[in-house]
Tab-separated table of C-alpha atoms in Angstrom:
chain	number	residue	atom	x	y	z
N	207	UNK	CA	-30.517	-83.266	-27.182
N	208	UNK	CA	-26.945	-83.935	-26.453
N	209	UNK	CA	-24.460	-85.909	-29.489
N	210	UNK	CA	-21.465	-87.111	-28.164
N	211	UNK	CA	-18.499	-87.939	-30.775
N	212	UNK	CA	-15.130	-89.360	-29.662
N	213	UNK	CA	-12.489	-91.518	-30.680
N	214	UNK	CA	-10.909	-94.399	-28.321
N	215	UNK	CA	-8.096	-94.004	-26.567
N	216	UNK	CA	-8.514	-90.082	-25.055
N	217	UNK	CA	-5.245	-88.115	-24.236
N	218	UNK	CA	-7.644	-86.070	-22.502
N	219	UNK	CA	-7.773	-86.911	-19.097
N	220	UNK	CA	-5.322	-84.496	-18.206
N	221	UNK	CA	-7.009	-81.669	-19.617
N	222	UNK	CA	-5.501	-78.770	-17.809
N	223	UNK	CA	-7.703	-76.179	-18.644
N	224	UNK	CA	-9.137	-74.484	-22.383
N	225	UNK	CA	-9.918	-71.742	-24.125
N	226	UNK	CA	-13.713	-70.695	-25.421
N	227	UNK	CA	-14.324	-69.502	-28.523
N	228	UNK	CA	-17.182	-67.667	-28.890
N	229	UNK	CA	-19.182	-67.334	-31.860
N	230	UNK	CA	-17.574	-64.146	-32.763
N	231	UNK	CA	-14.347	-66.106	-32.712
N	232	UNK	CA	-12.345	-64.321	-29.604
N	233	UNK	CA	-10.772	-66.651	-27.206
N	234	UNK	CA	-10.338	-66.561	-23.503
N	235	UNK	CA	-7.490	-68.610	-21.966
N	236	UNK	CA	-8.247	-70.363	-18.569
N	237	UNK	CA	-5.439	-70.391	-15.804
N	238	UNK	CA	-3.255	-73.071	-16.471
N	239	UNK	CA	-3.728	-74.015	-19.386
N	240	UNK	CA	0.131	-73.674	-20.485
N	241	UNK	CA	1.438	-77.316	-21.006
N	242	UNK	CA	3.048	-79.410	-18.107
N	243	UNK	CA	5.813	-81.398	-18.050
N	244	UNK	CA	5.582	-85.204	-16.488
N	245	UNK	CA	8.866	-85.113	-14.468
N	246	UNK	CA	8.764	-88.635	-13.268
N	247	UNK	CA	11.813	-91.130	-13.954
N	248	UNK	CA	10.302	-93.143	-17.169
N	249	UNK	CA	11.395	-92.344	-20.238
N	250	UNK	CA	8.957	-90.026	-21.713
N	251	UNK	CA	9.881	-90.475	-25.683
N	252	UNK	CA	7.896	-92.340	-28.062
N	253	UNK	CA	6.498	-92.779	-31.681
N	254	UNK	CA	3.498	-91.710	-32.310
N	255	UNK	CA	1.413	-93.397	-35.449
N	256	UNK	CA	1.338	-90.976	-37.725
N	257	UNK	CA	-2.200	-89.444	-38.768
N	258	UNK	CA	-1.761	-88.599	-42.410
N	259	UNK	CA	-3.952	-84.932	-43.135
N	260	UNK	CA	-5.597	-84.527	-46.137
N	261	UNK	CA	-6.481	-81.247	-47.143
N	262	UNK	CA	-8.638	-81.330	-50.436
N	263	UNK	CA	-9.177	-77.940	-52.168
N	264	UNK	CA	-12.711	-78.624	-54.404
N	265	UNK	CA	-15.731	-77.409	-55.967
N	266	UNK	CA	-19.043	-78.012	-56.916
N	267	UNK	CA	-18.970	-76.289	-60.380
N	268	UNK	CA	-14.857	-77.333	-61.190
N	269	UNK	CA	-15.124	-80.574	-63.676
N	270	UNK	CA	-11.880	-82.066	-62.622
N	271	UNK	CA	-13.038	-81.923	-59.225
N	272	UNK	CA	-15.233	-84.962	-59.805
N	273	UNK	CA	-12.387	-86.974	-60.889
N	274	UNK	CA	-10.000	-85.613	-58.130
N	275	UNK	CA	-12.477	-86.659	-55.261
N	276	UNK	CA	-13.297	-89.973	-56.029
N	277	UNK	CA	-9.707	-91.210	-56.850
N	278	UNK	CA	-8.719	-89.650	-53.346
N	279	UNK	CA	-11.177	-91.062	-51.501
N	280	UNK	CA	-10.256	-94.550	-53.245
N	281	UNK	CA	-6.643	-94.482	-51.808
N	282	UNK	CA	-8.094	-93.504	-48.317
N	283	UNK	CA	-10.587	-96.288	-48.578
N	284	UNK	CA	-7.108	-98.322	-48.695
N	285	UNK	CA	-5.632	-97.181	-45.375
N	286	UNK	CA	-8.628	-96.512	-42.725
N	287	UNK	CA	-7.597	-95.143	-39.558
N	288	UNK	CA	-4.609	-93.771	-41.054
N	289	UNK	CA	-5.913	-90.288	-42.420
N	290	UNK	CA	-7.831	-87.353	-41.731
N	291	UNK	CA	-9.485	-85.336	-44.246
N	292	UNK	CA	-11.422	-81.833	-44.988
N	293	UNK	CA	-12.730	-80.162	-48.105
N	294	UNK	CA	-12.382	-76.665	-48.579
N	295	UNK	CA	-14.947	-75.751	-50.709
N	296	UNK	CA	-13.972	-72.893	-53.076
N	297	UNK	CA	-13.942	-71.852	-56.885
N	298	UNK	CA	-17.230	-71.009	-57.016
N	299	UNK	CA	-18.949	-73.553	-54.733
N	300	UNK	CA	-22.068	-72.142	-53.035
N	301	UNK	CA	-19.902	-73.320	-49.391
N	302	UNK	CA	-17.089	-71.428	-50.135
N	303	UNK	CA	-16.018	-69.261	-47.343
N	304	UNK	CA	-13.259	-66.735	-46.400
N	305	UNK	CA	-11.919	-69.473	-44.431
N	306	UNK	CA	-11.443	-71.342	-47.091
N	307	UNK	CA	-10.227	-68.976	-49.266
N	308	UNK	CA	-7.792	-68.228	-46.648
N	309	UNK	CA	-6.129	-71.962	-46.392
N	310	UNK	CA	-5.692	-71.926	-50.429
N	311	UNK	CA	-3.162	-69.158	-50.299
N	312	UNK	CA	-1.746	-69.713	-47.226
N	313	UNK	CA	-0.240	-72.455	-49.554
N	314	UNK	CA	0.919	-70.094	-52.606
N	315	UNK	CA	3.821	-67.874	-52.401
N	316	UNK	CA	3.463	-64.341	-50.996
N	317	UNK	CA	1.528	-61.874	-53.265
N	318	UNK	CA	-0.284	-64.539	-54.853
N	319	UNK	CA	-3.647	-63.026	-56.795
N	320	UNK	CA	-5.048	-66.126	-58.041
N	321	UNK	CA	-5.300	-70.047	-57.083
N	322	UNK	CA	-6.517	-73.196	-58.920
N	323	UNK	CA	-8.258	-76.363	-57.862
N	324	UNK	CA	-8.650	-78.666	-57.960
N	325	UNK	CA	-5.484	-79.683	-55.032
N	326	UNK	CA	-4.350	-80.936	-52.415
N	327	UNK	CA	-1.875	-80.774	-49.385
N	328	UNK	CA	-0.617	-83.970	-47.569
N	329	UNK	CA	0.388	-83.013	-44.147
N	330	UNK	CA	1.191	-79.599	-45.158
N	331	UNK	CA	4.696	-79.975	-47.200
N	332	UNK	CA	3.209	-82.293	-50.372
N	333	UNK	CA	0.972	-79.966	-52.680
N	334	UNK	CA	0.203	-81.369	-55.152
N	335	UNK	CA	-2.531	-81.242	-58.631
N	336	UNK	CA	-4.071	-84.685	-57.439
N	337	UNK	CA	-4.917	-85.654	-61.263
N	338	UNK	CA	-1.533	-84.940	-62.925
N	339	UNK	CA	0.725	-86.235	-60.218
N	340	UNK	CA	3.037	-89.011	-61.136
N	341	UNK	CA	2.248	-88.383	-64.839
N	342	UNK	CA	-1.008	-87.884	-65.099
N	343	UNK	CA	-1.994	-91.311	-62.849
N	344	UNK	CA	-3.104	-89.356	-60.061
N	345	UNK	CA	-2.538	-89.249	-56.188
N	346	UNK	CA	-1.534	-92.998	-55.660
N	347	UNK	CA	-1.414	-95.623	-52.038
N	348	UNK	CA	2.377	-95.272	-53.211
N	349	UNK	CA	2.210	-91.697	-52.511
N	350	UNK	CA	0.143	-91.941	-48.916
N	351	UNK	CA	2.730	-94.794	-48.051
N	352	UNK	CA	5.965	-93.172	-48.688
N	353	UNK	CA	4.174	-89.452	-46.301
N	354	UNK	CA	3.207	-91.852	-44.113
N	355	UNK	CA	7.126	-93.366	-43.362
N	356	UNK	CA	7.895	-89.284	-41.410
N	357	UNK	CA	8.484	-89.924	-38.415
N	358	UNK	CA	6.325	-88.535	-35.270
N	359	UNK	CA	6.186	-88.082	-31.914
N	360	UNK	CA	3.293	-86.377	-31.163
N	361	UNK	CA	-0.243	-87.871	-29.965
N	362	UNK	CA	-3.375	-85.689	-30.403
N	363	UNK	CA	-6.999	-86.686	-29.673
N	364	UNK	CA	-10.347	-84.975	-30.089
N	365	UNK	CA	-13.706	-84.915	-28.568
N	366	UNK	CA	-17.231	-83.169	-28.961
N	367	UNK	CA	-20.425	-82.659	-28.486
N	368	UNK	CA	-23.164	-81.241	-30.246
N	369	UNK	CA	-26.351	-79.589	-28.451
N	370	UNK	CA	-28.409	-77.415	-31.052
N	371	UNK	CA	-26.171	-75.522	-32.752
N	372	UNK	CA	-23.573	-75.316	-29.708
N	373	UNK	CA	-20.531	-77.221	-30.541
N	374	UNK	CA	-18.331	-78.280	-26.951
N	375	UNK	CA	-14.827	-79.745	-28.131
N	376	UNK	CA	-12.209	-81.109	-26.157
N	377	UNK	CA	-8.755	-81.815	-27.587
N	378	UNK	CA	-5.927	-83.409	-25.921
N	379	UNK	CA	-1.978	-83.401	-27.135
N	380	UNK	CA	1.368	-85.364	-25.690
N	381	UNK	CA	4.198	-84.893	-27.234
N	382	UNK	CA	6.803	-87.871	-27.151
N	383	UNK	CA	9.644	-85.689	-28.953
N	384	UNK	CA	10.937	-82.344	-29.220
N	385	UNK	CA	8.820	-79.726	-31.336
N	386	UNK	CA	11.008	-76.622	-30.016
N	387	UNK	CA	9.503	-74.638	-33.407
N	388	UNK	CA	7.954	-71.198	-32.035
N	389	UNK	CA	5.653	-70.791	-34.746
N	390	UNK	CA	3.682	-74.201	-33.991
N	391	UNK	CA	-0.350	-73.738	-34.683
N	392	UNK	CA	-2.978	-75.755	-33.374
N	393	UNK	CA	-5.787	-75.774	-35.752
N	394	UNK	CA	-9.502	-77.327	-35.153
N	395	UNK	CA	-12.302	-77.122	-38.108
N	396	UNK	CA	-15.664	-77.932	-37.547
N	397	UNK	CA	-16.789	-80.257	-40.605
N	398	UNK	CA	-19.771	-81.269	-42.084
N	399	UNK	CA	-19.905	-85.175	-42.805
N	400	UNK	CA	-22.112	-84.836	-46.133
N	401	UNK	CA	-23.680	-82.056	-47.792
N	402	UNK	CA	-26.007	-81.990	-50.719
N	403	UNK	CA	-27.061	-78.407	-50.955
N	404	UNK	CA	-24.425	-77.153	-52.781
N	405	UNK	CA	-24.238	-79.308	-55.781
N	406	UNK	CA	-23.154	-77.513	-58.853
N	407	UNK	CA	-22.486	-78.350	-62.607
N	408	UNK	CA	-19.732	-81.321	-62.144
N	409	UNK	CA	-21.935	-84.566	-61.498
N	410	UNK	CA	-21.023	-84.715	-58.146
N	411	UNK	CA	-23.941	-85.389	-56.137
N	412	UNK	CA	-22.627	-85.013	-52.219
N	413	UNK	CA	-19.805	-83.641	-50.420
N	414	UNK	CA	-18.049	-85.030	-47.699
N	415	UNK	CA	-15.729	-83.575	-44.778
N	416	UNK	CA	-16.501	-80.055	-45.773
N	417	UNK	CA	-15.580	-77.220	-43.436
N	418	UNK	CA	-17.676	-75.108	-41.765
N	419	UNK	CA	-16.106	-73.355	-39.533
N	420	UNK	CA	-12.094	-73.050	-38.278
N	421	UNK	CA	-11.506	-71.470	-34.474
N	422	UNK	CA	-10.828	-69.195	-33.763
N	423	UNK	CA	-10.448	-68.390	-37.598
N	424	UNK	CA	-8.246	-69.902	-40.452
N	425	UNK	CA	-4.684	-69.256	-38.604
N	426	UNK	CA	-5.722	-71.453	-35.777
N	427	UNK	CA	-3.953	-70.495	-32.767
N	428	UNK	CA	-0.425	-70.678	-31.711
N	429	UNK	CA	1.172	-73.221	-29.581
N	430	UNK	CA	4.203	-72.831	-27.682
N	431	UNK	CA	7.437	-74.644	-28.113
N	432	UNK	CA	6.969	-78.688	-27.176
N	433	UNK	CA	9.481	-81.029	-25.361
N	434	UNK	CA	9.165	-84.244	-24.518
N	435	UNK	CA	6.765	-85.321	-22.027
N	436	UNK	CA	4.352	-82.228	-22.176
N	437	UNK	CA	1.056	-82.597	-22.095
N	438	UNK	CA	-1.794	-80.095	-22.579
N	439	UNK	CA	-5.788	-80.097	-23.201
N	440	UNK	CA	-7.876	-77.476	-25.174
N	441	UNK	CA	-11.121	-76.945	-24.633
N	442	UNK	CA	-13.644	-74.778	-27.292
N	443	UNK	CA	-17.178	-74.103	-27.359
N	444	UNK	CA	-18.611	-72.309	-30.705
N	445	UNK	CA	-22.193	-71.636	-31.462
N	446	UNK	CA	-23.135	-71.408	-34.984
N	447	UNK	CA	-25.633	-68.021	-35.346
N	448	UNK	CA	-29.070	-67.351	-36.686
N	449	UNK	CA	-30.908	-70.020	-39.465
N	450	UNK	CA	-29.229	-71.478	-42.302
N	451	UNK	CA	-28.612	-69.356	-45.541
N	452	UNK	CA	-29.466	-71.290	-48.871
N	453	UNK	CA	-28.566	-68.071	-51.114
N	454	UNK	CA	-24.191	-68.285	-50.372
N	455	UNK	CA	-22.217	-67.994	-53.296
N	456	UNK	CA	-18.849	-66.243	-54.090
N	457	UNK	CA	-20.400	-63.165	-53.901
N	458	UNK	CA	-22.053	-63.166	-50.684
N	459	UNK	CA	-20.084	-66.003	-48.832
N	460	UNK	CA	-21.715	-66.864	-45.511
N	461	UNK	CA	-21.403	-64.713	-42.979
N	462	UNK	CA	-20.686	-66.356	-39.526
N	463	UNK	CA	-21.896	-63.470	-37.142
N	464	UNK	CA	-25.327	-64.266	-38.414
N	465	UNK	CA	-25.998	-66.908	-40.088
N	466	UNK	CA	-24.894	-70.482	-41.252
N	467	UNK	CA	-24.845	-73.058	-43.787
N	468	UNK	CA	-24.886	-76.319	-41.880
N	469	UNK	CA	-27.263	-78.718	-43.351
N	470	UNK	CA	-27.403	-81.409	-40.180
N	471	UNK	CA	-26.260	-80.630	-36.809
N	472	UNK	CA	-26.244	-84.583	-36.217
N	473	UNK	CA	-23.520	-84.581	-38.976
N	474	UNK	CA	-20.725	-82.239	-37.476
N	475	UNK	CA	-17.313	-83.668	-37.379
N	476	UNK	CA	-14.083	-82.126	-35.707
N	477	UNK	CA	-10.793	-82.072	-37.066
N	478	UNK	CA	-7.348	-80.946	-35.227
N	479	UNK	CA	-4.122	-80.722	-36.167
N	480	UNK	CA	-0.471	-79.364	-35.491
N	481	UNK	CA	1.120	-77.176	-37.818
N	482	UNK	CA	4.320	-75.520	-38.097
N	483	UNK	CA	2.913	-72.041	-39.539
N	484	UNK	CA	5.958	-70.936	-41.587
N	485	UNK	CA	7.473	-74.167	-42.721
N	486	UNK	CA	3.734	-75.634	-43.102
N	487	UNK	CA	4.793	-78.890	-42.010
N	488	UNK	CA	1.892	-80.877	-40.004
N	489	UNK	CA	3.190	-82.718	-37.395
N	490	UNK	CA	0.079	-85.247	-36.638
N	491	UNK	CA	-3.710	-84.956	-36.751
N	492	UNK	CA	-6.702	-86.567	-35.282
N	493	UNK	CA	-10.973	-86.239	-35.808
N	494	UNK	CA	-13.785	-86.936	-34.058
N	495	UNK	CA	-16.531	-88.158	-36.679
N	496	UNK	CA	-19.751	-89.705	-37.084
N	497	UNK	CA	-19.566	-93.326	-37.433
């Protein structure tokens, strides 16, 4: 059976073409899929509302993870529609991946041997410990309101579908501004909506927006330079291999080629976003998720 998961409002009727990324993660560009520019006479600049991302570095077995979770997700609760979010599972949570490994030091300086959780990244540029900002009070709506005041120019959109264990995503981007950076990264992550399998020693008792899987892998793939009025689509299809392994841990951390650790294929979400890959700035995100 077929899922479909969308959000309103598609960019992606002018699709121009895609990329698949098989389950080995390799990627095959289609012809014309380079972005276009709308040369008509309208003015082509606009603001864009921004998407605020979220990126929550957590574990099952990490005490002040509990904490960390639920006081994010109560300033989210505050501003629906305005966020994206994804949990990288790490420490020694039984979902940890290289993946996810991966995104926690892309954040710490070169040479880095060691990281700590739990954190988090707002749009890239604002790490922070989420219990011992602003003196110990936590990540607050104060916080999320002042991010949320950057200005952007840049609408993205996402689409999938699920059938078995075949993901088919579509993601759409117009950018209203100039982004003339040339180390620009589109990222998409797969996401699991809850999981329950991998509950530790913390308390916590679920898991939400945990990824699965990043295409091709956890440094995304590059976009070129944006001015205003280009448009371009994406299009990826991953299949996630073999049966679900309940023995991961950080010692034998799934292996993708294989095997997987999805719980519910009716529960995958997507997650995109645009990201400056040396300055780590993200310039917008959007997700497709189940409602």
């Amino acid at each position: 059976m077929e899922r479909s998961r969308f959000v309103t409002g598609l960019l992606l009727a002018f699709s121009l073409g895609g990329l698949a990324c098989t389950a080995g993660g390799s990627e095959t560009p289609d012809a014309g899929s380079a972005p276009v520019a709308d040369t008509g006479p309208e003015d082509l600049s606009f603001d864009a509302p921004r998407v605020l991302l979220h990126e929550a570095f957590s574990g099952s077995n990490c005490g002040p993870c509990l904490e960390a979770d639920a006081n994010l997700q109560a300033v989210l609760d505050q501003r629906p529609g305005q966020y994206t979010l994804i949990h990288y599972q790490v420490g020694s949570d039984p979902y940890m991946s290289h993946e996810s490994v991966a995104r926690r030091f892309y954040y710490l300086p070169e040479g880095a041997q060691s990281y700590g959780i739990p954190y988090l990244h707002v749009d890239g540029v604002n790490g922070m410990h989420p219990n011992e900002v602003n003196n110990d009070q936590g990540y607050l709506l104060d916080n999320f309101d002042q991010f949320l005041q950057a200005p952007c120019h840049l609408r993205l959109e996402s689409q999938h579908t699920v059938s078995g264990q075949t993901v088919e995503i579509q993601v759409g981007l117009e950018a209203g501004g100039d982004y003339l950076s040339e180390d620009l990264v589109l990222h998409v992550a797969i996401l699991e909506g809850v999981t329950v399998n991998n509950v530790g020693t913390n308390g916590q008792t679920e898991f939400h927006h945990v990824m699965k899987k990043m295409l091709p892998n956890a440094d995304g793939r590059p976009l070129p330079p944006l001015v205003t009025g280009d448009r371009m689509g994406r299009n990826y299809s991953y299949t996630f291999q073999g049966d679900y392994n309940p023995d991961t841990s950080r010692q034998n951390m799934v292996n993708h080629a294989t095997e997987h650790t999805v719980e519910d294929f009716d529960d995958l979400e997507v997650l995109v976003w645009v990201q400056d890959r040396v300055t780590k700035q993200v310039h917008q995100s959007a997700w497709s998720v189940v409602e």
